[in-house]
PDB file of C-alpha atoms in Angstrom:
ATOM      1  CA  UNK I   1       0.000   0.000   0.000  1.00 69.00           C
ATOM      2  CA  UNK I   2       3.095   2.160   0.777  1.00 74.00           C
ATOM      3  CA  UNK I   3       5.131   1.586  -2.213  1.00 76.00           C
ATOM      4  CA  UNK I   4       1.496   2.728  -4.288  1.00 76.00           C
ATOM      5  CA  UNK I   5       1.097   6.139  -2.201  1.00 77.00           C
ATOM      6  CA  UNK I   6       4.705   6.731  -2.977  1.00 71.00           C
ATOM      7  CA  UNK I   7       4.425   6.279  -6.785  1.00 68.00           C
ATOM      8  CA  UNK I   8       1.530   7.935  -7.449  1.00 72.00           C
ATOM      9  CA  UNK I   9       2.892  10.323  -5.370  1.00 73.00           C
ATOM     10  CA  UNK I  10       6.329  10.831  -7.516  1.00 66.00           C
ATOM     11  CA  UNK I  11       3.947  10.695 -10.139  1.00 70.00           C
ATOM     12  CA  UNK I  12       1.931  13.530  -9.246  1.00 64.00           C
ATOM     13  CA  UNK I  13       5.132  15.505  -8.799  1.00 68.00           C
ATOM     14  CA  UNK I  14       6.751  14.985 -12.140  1.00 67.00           C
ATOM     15  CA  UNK I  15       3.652  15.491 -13.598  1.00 64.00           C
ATOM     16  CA  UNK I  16       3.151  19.111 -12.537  1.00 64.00           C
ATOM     17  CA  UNK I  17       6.590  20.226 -12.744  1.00 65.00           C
ATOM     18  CA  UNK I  18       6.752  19.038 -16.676  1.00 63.00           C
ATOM     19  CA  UNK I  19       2.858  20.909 -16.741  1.00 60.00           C
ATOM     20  CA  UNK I  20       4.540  24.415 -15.106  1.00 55.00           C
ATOM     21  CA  UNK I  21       7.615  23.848 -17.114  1.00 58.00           C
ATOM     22  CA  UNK I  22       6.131  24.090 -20.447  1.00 57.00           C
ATOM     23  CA  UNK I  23       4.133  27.528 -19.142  1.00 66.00           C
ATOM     24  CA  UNK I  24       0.721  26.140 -20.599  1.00 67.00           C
ATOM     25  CA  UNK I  25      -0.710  28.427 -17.638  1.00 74.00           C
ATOM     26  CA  UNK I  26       0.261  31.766 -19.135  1.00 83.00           C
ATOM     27  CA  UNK I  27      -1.886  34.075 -21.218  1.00 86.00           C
ATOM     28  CA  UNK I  28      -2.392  33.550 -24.893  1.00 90.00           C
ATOM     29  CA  UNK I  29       0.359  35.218 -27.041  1.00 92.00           C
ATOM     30  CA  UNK I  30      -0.892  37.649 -29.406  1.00 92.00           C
ATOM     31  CA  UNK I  31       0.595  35.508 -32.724  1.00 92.00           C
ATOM     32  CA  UNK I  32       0.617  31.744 -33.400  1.00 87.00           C
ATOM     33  CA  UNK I  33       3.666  31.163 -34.679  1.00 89.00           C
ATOM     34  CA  UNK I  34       5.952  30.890 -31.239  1.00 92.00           C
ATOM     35  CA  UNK I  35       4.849  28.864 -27.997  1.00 92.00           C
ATOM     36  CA  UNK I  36       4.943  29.973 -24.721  1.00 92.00           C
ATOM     37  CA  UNK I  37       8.084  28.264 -23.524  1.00 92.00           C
ATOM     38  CA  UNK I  38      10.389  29.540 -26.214  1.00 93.00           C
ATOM     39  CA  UNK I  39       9.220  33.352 -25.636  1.00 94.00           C
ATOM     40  CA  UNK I  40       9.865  32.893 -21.999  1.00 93.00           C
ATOM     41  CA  UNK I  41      13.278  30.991 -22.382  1.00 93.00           C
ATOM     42  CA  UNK I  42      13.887  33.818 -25.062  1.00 93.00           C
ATOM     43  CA  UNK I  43      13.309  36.609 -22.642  1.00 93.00           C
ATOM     44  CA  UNK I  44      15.180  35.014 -19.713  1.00 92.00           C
ATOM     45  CA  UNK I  45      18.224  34.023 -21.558  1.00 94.00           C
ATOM     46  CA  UNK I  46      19.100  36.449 -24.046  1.00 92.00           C
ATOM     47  CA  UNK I  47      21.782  38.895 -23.512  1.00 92.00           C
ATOM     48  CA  UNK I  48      19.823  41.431 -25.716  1.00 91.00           C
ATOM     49  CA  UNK I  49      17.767  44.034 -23.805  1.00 92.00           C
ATOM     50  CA  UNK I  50      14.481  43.272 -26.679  1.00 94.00           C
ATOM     51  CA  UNK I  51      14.835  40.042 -28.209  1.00 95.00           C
ATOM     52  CA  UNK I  52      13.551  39.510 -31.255  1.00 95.00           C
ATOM     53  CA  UNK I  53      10.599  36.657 -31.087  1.00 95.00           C
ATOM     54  CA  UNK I  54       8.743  36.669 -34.261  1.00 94.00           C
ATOM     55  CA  UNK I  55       7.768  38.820 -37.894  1.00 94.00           C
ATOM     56  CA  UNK I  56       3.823  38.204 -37.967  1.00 92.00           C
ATOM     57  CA  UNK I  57       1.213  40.200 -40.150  1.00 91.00           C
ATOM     58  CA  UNK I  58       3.402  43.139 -40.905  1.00 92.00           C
ATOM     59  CA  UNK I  59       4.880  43.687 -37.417  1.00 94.00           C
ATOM     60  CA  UNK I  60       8.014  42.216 -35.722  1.00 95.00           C
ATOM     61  CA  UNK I  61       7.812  41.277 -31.885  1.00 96.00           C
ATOM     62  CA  UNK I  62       9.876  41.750 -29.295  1.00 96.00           C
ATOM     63  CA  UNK I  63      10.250  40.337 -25.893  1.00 97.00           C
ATOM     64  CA  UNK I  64      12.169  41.622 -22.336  1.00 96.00           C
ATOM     65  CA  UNK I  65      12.142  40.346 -18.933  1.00 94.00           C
ATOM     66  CA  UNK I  66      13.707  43.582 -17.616  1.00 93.00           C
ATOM     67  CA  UNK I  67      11.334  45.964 -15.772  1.00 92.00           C
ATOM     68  CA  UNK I  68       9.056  48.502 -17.705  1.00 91.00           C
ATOM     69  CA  UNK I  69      11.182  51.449 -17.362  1.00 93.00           C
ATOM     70  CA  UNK I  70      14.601  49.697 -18.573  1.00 94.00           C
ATOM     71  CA  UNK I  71      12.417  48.164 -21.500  1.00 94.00           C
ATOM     72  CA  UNK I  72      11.572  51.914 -22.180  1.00 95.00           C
ATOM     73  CA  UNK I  73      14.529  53.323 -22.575  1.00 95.00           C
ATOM     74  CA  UNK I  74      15.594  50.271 -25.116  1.00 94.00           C
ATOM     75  CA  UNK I  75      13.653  50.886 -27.169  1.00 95.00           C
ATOM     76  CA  UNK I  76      13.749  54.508 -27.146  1.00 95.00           C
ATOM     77  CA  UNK I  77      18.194  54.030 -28.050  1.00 94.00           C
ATOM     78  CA  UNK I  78      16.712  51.132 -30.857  1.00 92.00           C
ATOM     79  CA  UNK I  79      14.192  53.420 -32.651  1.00 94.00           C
ATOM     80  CA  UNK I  80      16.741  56.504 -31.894  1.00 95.00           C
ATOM     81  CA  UNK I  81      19.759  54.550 -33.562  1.00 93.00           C
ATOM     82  CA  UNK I  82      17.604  54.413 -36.419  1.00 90.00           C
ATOM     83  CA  UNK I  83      16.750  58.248 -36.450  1.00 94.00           C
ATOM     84  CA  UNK I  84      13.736  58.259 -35.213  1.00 96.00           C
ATOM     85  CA  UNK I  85      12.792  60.894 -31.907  1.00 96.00           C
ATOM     86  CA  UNK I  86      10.803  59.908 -29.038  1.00 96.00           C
ATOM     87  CA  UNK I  87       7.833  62.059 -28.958  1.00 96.00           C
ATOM     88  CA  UNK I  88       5.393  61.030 -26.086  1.00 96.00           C
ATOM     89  CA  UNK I  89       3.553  57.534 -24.292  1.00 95.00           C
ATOM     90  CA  UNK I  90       0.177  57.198 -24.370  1.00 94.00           C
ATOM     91  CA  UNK I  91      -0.977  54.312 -22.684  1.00 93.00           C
ATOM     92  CA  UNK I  92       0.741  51.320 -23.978  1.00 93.00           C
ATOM     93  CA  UNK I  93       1.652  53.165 -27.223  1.00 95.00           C
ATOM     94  CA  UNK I  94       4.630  55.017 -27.862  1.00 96.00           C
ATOM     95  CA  UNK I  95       4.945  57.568 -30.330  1.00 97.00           C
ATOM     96  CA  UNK I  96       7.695  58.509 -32.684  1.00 97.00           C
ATOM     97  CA  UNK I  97       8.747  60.517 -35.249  1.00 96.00           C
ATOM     98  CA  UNK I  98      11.187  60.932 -38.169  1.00 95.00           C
ATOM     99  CA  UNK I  99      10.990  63.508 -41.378  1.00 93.00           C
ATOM    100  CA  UNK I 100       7.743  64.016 -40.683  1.00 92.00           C
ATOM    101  CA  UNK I 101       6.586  60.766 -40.529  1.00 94.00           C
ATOM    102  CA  UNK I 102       5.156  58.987 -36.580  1.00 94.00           C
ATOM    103  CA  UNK I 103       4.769  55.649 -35.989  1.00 95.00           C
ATOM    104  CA  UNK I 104       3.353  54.048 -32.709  1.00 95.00           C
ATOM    105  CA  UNK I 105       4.870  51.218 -31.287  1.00 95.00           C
ATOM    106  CA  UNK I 106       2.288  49.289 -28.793  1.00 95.00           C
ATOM    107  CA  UNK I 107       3.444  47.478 -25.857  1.00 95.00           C
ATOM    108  CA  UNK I 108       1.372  44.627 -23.807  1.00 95.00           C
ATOM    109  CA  UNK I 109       2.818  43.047 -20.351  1.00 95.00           C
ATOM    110  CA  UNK I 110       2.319  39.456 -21.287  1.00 93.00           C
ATOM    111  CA  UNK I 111       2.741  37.956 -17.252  1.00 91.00           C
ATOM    112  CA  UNK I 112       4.060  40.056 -14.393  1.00 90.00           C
ATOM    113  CA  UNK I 113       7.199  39.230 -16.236  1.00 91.00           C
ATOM    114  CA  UNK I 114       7.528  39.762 -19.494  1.00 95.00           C
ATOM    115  CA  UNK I 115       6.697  42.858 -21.659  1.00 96.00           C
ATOM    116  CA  UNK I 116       6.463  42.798 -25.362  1.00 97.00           C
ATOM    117  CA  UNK I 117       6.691  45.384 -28.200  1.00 97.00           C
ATOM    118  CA  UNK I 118       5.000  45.526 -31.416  1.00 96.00           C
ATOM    119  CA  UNK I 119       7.341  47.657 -34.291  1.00 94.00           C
ATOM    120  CA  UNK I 120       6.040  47.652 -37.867  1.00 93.00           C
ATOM    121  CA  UNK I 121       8.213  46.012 -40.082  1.00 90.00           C
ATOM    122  CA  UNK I 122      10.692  48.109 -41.823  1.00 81.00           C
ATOM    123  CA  UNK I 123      12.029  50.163 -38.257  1.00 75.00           C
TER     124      UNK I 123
END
């Protein structure tokens, strides 16, 4: 009776830990073409402050696991580096300009951990 507590038990336990590993109990990712697990692991083990995840739909994504105002200034110094000028944040949008020309770049805090950007291709 012992030996069955203690495998179901083990079990039970390396069932949930592959379950959590595989982050099936975060929020839906706002394209299909990446899972869960490989924007997390992208985000936690890049040396990149905004990792490039994925190029869906006319818009590249981009991941960070470092806090909101870090991420902010990233990609402020990308879009700058490019000549475009930070002009303001509104909500989760950030506007900027260049010859006339703005762009908004949208932002959504996918987990309490993670915080992706939106760019239009061609920034």
């Amino acid at each position: 009776m012992k030996k069955w507590i203690a495998a179901i038990l083990v079990i039970g336990v390396i069932s949930t830990y592959m379950a959590l590993s595989t982050k099936f109990h975060y929020p839906e990712l706002p394209f299909s073409n990446k899972t869960k697990y490989e924007v997390a692991n992208l985000a936690t083990t890049s040396t990149l402050p905004l990792s490039k995840i994925t190029q869906e739909d006319g818009y590249i994504w981009f991941v960070t696991d470092d806090s909101e105002d870090i991420a902010e200034e990233s990609l402020k110094k990308r879009l700058q580096k490019n000549g475009w000028e930070f002009v303001e944040k509104d909500g989760s949008g950030y506007f900027f300009e260049r010859n006339g020309e703005r762009v908004v770049i949208e932002s959504e805090k996918w987990t309490s951990n993670y915080l992706l950007f939106q760019l239009p291709i061609g920034l």
